[in-house]
PDB file of C-alpha atoms in Angstrom:
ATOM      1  CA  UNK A   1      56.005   8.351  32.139  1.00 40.00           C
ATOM      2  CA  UNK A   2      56.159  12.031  32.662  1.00 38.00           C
ATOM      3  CA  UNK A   3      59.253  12.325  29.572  1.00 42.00           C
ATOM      4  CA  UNK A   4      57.689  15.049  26.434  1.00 36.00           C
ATOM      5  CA  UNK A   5      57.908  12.975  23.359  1.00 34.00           C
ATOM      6  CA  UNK A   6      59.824  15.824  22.138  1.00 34.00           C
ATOM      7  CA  UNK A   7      62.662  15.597  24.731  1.00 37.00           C
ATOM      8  CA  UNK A   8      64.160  12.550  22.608  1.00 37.00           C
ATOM      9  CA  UNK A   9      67.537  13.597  21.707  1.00 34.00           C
ATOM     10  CA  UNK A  10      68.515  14.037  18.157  1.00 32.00           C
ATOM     11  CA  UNK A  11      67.040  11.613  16.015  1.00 39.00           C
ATOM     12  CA  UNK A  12      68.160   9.479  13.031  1.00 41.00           C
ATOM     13  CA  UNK A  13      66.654  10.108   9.747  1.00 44.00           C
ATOM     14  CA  UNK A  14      66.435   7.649   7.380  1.00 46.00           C
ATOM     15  CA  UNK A  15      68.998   7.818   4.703  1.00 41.00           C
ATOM     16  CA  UNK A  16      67.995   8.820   1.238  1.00 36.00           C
ATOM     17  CA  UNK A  17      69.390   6.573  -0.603  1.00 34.00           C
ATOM     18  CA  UNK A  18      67.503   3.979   1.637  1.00 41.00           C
ATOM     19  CA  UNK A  19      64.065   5.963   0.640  1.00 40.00           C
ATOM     20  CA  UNK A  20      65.333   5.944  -2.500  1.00 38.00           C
ATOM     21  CA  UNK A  21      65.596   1.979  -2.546  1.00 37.00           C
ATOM     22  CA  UNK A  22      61.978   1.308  -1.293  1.00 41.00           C
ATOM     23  CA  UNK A  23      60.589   0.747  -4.457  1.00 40.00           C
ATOM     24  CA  UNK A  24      56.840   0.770  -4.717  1.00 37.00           C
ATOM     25  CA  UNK A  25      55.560  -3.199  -5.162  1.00 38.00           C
ATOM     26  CA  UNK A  26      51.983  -2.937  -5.052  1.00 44.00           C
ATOM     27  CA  UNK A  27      49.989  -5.721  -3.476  1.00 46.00           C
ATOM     28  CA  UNK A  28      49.791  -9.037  -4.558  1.00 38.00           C
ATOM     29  CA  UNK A  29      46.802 -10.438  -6.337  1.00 36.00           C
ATOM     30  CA  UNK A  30      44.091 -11.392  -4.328  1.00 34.00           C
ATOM     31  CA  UNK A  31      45.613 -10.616  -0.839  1.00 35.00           C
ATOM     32  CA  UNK A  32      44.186  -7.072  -0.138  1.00 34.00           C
ATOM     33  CA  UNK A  33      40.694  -8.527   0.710  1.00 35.00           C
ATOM     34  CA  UNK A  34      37.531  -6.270   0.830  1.00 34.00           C
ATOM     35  CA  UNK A  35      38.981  -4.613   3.900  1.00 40.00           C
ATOM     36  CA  UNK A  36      41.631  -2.917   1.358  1.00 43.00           C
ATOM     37  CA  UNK A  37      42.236   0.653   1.242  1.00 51.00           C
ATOM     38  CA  UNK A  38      45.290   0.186  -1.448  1.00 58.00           C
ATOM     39  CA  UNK A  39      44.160   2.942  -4.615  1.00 53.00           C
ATOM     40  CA  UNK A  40      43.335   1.716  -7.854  1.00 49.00           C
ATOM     41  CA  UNK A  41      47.046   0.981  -8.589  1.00 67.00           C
ATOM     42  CA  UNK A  42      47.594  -1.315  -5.567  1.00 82.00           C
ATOM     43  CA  UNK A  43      49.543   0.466  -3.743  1.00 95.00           C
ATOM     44  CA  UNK A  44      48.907   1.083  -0.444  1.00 97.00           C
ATOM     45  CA  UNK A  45      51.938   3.577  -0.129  1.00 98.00           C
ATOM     46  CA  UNK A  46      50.463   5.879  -2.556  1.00 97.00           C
ATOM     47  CA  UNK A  47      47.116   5.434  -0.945  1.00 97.00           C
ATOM     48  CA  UNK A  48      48.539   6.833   2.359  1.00 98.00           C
ATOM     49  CA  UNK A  49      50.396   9.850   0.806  1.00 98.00           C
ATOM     50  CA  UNK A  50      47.189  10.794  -1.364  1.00 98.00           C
ATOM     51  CA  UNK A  51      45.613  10.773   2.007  1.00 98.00           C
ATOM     52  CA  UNK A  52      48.320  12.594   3.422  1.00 98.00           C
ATOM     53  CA  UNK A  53      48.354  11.280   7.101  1.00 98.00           C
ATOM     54  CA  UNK A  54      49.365   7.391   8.393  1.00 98.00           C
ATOM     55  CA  UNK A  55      47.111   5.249  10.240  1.00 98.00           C
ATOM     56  CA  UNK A  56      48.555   3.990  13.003  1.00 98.00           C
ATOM     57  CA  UNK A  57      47.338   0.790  15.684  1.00 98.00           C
ATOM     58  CA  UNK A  58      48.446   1.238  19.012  1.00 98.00           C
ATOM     59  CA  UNK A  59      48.473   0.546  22.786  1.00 94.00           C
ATOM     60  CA  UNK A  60      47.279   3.762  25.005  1.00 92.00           C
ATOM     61  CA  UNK A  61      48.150   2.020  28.460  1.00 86.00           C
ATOM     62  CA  UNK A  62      52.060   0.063  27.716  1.00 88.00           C
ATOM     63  CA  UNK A  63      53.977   2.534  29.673  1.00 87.00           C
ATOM     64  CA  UNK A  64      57.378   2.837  27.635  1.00 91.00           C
ATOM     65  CA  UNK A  65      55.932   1.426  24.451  1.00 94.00           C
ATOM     66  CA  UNK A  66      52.275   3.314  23.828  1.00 95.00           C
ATOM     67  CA  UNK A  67      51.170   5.479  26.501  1.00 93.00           C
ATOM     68  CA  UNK A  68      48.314   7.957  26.431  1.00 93.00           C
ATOM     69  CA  UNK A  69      49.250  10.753  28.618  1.00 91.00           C
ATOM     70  CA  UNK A  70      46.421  11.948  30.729  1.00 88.00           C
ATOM     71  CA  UNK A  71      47.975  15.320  31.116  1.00 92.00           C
ATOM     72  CA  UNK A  72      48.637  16.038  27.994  1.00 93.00           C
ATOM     73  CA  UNK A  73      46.499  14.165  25.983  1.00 92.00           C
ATOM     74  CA  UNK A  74      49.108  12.218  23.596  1.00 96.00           C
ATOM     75  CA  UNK A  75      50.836   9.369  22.451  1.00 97.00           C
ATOM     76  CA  UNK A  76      53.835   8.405  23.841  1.00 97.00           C
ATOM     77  CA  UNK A  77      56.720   5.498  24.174  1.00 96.00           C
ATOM     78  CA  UNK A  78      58.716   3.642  21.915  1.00 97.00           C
ATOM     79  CA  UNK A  79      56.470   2.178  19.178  1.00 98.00           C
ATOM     80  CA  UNK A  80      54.982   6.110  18.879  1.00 98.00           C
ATOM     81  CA  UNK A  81      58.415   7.211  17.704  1.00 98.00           C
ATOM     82  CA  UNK A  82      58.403   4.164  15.673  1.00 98.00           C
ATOM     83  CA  UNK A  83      55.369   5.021  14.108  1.00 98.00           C
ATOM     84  CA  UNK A  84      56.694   8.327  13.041  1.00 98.00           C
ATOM     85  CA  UNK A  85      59.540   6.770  11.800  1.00 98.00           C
ATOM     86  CA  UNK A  86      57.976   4.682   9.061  1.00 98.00           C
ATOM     87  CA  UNK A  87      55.702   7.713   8.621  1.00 98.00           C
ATOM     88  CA  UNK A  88      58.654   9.761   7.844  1.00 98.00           C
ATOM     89  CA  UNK A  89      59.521   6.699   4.953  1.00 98.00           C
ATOM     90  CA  UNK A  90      56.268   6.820   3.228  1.00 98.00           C
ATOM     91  CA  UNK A  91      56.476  10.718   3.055  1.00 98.00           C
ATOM     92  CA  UNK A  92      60.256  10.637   2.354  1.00 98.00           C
ATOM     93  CA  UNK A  93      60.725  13.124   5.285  1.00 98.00           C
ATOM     94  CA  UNK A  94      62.805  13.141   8.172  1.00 98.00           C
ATOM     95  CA  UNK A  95      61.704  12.116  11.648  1.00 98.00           C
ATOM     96  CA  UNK A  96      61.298  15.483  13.239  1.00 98.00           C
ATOM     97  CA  UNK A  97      59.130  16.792   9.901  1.00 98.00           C
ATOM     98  CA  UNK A  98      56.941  13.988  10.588  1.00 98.00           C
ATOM     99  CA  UNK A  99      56.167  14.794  14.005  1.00 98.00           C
ATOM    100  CA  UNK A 100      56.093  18.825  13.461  1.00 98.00           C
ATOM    101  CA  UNK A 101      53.694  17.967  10.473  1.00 98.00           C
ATOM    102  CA  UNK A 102      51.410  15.090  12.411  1.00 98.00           C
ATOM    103  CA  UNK A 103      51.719  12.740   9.531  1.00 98.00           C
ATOM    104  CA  UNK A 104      50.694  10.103  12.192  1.00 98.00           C
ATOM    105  CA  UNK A 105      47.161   9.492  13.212  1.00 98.00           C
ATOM    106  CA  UNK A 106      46.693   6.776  16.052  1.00 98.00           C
ATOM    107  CA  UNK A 107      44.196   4.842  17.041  1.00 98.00           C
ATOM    108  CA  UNK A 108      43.840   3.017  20.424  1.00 96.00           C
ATOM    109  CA  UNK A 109      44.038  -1.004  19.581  1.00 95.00           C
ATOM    110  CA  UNK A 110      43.390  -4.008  21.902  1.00 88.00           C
ATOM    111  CA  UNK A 111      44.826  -7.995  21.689  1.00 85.00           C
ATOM    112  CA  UNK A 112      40.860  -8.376  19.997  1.00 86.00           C
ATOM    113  CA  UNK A 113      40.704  -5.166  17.296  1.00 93.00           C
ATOM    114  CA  UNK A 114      44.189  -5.209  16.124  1.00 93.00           C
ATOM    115  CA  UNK A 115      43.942  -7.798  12.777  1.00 93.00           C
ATOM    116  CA  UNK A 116      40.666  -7.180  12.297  1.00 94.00           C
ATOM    117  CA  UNK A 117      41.003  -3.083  12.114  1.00 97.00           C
ATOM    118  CA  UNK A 118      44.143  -3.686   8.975  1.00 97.00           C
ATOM    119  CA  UNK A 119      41.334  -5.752   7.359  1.00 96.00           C
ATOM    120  CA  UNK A 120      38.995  -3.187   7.029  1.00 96.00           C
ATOM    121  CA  UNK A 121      41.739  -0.612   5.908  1.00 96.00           C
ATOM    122  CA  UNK A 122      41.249   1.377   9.093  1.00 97.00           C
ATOM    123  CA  UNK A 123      44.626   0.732   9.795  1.00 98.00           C
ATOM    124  CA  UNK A 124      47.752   1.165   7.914  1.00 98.00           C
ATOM    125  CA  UNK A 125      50.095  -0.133  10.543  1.00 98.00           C
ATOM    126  CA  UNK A 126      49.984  -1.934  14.242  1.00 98.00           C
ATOM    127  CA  UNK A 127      52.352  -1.335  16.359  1.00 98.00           C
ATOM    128  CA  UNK A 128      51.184  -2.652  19.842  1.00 95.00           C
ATOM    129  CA  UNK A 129      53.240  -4.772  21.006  1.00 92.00           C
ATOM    130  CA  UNK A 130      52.055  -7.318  18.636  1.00 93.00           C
ATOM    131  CA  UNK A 131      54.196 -10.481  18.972  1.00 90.00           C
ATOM    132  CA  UNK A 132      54.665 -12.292  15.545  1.00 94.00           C
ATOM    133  CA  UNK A 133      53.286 -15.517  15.197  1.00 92.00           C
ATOM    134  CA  UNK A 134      53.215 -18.295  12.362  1.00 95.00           C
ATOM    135  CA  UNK A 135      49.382 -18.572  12.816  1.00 94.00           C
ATOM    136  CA  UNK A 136      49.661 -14.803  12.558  1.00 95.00           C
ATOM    137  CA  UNK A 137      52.025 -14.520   9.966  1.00 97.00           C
ATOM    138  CA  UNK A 138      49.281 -16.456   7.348  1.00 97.00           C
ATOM    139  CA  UNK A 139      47.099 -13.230   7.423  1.00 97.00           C
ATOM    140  CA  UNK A 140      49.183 -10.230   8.297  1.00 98.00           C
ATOM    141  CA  UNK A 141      53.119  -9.245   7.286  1.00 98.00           C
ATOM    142  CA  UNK A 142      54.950  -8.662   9.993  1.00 98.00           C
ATOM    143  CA  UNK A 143      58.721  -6.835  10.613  1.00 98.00           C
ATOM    144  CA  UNK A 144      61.689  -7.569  11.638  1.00 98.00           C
ATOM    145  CA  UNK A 145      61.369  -8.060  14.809  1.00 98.00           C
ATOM    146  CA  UNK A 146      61.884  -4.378  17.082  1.00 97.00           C
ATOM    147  CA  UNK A 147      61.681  -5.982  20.423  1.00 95.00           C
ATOM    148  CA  UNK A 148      61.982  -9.120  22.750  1.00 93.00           C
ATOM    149  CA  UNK A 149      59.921 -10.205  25.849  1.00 92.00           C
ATOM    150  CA  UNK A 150      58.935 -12.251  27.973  1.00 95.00           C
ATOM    151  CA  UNK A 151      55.487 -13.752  30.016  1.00 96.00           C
ATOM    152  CA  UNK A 152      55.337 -12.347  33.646  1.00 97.00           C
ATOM    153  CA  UNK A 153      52.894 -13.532  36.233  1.00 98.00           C
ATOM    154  CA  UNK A 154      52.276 -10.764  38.631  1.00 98.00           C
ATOM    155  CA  UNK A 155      50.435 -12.058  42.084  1.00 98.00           C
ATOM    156  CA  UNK A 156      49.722 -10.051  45.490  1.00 98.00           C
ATOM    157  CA  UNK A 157      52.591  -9.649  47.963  1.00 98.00           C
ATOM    158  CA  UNK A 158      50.339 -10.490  51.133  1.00 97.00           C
ATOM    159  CA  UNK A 159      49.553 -13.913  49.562  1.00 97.00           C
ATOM    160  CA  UNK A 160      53.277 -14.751  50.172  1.00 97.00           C
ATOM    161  CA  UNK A 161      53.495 -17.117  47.568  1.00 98.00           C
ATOM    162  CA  UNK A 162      57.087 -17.985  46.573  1.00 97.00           C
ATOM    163  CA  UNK A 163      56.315 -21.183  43.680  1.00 97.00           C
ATOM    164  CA  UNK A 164      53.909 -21.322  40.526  1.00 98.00           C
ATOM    165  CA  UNK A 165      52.585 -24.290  42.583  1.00 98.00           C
ATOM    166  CA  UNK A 166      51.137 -22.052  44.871  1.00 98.00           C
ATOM    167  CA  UNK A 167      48.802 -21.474  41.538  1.00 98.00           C
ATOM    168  CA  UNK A 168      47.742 -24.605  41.863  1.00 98.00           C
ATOM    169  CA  UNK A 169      43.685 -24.092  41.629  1.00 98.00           C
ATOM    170  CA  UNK A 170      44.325 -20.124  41.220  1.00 98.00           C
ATOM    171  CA  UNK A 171      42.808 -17.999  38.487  1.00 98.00           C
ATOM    172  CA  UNK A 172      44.555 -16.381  36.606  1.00 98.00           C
ATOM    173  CA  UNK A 173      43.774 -13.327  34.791  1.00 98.00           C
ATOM    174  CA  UNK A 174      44.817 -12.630  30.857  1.00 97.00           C
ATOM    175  CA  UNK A 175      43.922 -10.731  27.779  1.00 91.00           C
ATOM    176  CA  UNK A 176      40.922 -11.668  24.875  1.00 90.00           C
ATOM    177  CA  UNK A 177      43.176 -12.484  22.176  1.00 82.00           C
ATOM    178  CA  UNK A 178      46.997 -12.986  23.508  1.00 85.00           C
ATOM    179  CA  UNK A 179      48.723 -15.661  23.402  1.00 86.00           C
ATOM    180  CA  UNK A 180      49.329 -15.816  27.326  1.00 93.00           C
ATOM    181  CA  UNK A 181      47.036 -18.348  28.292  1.00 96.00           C
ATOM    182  CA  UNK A 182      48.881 -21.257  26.107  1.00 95.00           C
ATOM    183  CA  UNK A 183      52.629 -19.762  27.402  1.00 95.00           C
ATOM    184  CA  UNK A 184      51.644 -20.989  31.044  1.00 98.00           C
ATOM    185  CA  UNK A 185      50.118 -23.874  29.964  1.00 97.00           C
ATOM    186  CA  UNK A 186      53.438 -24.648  28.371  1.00 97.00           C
ATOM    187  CA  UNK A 187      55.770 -23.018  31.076  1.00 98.00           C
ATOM    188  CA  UNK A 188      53.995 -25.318  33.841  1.00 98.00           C
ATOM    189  CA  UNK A 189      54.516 -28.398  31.652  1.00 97.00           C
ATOM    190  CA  UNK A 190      57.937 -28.006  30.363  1.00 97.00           C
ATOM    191  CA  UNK A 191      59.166 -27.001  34.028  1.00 97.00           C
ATOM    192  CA  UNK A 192      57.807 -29.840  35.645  1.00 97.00           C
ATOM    193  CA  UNK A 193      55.155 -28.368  38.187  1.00 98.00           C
ATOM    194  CA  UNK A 194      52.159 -30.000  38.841  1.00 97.00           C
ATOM    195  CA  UNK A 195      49.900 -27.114  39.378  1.00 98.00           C
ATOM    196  CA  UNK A 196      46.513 -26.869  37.442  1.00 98.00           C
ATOM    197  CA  UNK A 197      45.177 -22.924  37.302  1.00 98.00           C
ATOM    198  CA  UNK A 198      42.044 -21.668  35.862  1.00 98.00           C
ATOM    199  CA  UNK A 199      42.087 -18.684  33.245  1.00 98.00           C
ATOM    200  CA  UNK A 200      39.776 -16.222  32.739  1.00 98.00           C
ATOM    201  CA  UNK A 201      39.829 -13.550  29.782  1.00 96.00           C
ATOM    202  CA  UNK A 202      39.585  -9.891  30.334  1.00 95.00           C
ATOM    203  CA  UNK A 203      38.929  -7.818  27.506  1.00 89.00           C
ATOM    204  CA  UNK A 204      41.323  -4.988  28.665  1.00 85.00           C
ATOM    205  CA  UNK A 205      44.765  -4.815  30.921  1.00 86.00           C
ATOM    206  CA  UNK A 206      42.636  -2.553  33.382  1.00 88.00           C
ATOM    207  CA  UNK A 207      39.941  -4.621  34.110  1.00 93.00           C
ATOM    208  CA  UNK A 208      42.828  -7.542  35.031  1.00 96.00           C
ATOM    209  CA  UNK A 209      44.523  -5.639  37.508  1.00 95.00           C
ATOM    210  CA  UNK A 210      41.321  -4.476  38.750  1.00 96.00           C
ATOM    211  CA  UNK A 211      40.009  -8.357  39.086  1.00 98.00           C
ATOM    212  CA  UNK A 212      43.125  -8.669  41.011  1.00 98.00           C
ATOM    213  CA  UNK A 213      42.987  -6.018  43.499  1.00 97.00           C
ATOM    214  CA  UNK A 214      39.490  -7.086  44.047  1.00 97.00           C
ATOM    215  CA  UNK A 215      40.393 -10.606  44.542  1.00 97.00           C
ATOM    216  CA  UNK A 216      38.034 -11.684  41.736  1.00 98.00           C
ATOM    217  CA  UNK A 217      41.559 -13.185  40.185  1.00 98.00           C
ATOM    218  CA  UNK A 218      44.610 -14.507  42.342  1.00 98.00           C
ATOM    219  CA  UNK A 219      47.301 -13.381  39.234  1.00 98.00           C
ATOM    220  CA  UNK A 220      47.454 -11.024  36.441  1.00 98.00           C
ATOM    221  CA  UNK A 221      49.745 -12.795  33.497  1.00 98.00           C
ATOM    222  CA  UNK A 222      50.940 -10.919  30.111  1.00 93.00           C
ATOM    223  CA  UNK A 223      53.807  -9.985  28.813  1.00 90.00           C
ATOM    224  CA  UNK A 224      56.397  -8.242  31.406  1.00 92.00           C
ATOM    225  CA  UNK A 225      56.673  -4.737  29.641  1.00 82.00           C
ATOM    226  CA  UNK A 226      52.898  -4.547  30.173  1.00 83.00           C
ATOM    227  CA  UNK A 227      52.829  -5.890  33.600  1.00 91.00           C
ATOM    228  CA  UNK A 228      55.530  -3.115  34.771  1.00 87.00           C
ATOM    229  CA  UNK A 229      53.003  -0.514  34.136  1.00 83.00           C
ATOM    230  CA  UNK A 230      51.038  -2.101  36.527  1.00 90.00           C
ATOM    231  CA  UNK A 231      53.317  -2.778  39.084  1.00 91.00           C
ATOM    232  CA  UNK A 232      53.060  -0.951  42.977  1.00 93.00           C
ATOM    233  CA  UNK A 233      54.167  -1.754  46.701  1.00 96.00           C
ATOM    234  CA  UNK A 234      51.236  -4.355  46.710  1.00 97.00           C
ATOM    235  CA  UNK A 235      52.185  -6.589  44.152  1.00 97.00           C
ATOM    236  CA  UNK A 236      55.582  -8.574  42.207  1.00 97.00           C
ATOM    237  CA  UNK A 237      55.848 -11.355  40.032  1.00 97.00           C
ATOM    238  CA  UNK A 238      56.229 -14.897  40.953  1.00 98.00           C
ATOM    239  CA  UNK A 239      59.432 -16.574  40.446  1.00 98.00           C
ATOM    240  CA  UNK A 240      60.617 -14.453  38.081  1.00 96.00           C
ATOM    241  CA  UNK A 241      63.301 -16.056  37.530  1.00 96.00           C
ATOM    242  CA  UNK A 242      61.859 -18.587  35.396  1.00 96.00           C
ATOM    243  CA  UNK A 243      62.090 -16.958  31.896  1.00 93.00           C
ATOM    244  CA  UNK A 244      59.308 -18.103  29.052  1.00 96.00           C
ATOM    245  CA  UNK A 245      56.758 -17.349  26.731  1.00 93.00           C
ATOM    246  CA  UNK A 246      59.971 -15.042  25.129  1.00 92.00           C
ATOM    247  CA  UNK A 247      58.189 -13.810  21.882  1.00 88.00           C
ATOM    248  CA  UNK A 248      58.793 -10.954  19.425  1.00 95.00           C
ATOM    249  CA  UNK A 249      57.465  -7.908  18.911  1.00 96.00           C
ATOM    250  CA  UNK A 250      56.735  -6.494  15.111  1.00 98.00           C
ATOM    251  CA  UNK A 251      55.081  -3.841  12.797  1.00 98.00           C
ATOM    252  CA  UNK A 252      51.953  -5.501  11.369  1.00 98.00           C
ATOM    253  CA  UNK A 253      50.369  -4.683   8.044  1.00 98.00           C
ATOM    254  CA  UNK A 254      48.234  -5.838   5.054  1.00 98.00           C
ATOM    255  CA  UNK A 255      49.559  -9.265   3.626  1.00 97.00           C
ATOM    256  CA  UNK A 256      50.983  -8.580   0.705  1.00 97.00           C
ATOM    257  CA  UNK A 257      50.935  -4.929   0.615  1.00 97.00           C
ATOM    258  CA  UNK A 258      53.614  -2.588  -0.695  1.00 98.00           C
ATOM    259  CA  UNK A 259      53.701  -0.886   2.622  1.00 98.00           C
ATOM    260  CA  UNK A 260      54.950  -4.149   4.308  1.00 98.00           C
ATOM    261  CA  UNK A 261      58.636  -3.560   2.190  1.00 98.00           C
ATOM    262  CA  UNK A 262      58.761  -0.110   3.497  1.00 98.00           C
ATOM    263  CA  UNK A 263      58.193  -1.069   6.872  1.00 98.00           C
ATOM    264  CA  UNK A 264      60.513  -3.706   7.189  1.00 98.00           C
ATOM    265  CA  UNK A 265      63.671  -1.841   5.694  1.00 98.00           C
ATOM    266  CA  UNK A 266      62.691   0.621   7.990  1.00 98.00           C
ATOM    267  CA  UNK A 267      63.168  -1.193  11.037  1.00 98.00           C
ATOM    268  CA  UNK A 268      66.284  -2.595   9.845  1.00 98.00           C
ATOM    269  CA  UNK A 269      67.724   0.501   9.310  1.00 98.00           C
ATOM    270  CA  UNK A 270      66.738   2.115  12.626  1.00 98.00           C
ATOM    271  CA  UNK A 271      68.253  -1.080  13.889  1.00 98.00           C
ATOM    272  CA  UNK A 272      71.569  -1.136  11.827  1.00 98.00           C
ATOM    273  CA  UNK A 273      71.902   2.919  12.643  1.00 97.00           C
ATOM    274  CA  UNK A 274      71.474   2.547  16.670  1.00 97.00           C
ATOM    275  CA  UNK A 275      68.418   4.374  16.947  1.00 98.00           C
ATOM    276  CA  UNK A 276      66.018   1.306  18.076  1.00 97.00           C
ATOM    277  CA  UNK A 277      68.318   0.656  21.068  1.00 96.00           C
ATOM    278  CA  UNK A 278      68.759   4.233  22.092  1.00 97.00           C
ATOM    279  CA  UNK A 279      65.090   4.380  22.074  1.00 96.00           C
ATOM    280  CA  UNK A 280      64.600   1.842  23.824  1.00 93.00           C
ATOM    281  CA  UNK A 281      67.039   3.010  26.414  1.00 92.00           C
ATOM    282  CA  UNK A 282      64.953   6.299  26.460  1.00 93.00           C
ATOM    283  CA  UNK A 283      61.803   4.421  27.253  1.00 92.00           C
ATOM    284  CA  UNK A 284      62.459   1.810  29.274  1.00 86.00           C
ATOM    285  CA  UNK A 285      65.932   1.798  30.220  1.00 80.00           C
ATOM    286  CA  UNK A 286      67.432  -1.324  29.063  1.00 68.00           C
ATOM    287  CA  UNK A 287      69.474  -2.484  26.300  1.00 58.00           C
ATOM    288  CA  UNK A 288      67.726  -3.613  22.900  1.00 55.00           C
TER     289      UNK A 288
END
């Protein structure tokens, strides 16, 4: 996507009265782990201000949600602005002083490093679109929910193939660490068809579309807002209209964690003021 980060119209700060409200918790007893980077007080809030910059998970090929521009060499998409958001919280700025001041430092995640990089305190924050789990939910806190999808299976066009029984015997190509692989299994069962395909686990969204074009896979499956970036004149998803695998996206952090407060009234308010959905229309076009 070719848009400047900076050409995002006027922005909405976060109230002060909402700043004012996010009282600082501290972390709960025992939860931080030996990955913690919460100061002696336990919070991580004030850890992140005494550092003076927040660390930031996220994707660097999701067009519309984390992007790395090759031409420019930065962030960009929805869940960057999001980042700088909740930066602006913890530093009780407003959006555009975050940005001017680069009180965000990101860090390229995958499906595999995400968790494991807020357990060592690398991390601060995740936002990639990480879909919020119960089996997730046990060791990270997760938002309010910023953003809805749904599973895509993206084949080649020449193979002509019209049904997920065509599958039948296929291989299909998915991420180390998503969830993807059990959303077919249960999209084939609870919708009746009768193929069986074989899965095989690529450690990046690359080296999928890659194993397709090479015919090493017959289809590429993940969540549609990945798949569209993607997408060309060679390929489409199969029956698309058969919705599943919907799942929400969130802002992990630590369990337990001051931070997690912040970053949840945070994305309520920038979905109560209007500026999630106009971002998202920015980004990719649709309605929240």
């Amino acid at each position: 996507m070719s848009m400047s980060r900076r050409q995002f119209v006027k922005v909405f700060g976060l109230s002060a009265a909402t700043l004012g409200a996010l009282g600082v918790a501290g972390c709960s007893d025992g939860s931080s782990g030996s990955g913690s980077s919460a100061g002696s007080d336990g919070s991580k809030i004030q850890t992140i201000k005494d550092r003076g910059v927040l660390n930031c998970g996220v994707k660097a090929d999701v067009i519309g949600y984390g992007y790395m521009d090759t031409a420019t060499q930065e962030y960009e998409g929805l869940e960057i602005d999001l980042c700088y958001q909740i930066a602006a919280a913890v530093f009780e700025v407003s959006y555009e002083e975050a940005r001017e001041q680069d009180l965000c430092a990101f860090t390229t995640v995958t499906p595999t490093t995400r968790g494991t990089l807020i357990d060592s305190g690398q991390l601060d924050i995740v936002a990639a679109t990480y879909t919020i789990t119960p089996e997730r939910e046990e060791d990270w806190d997760f938002s309010t929910p910023y953003r809805t999808d749904s599973v895509g299976i993206m084949v080649k066009k020449a193979n002509g193939w019209t049904s997920m029984e065509d599958l039948d015997g296929q291989t299909i190509g998915v991420s180390t660490g998503s969830t993807t692989q059990q959303l077919v299994t249960e999209m084939i069962a609870d919708q009746g068809f009768s193929c069986t395909p074989n899965f095989v686990e690529y450690q990046s969204y690359p080296e999928i579309k890659d194993a397709l074009d090479a015919g090493m896979v017959q289809a590429f499956a993940m969540d549609r807002s990945t798949l569209n970036t993607y997408m060309d004149d060679t390929v489409e998803l199969l029956q698309p209209e058969v919705e599943f695998g919907t799942q929400d996206y969130g802002v992990a952090t630590e369990k337990g964690c001051d931070l997690s407060k912040l970053v949840d009234d945070t994305v309520n308010e920038l979905l109560d003021n209007g500026w999630m959905e106009e971002d998202i229309q920015t980004w990719l076009g649709e309605s929240a």
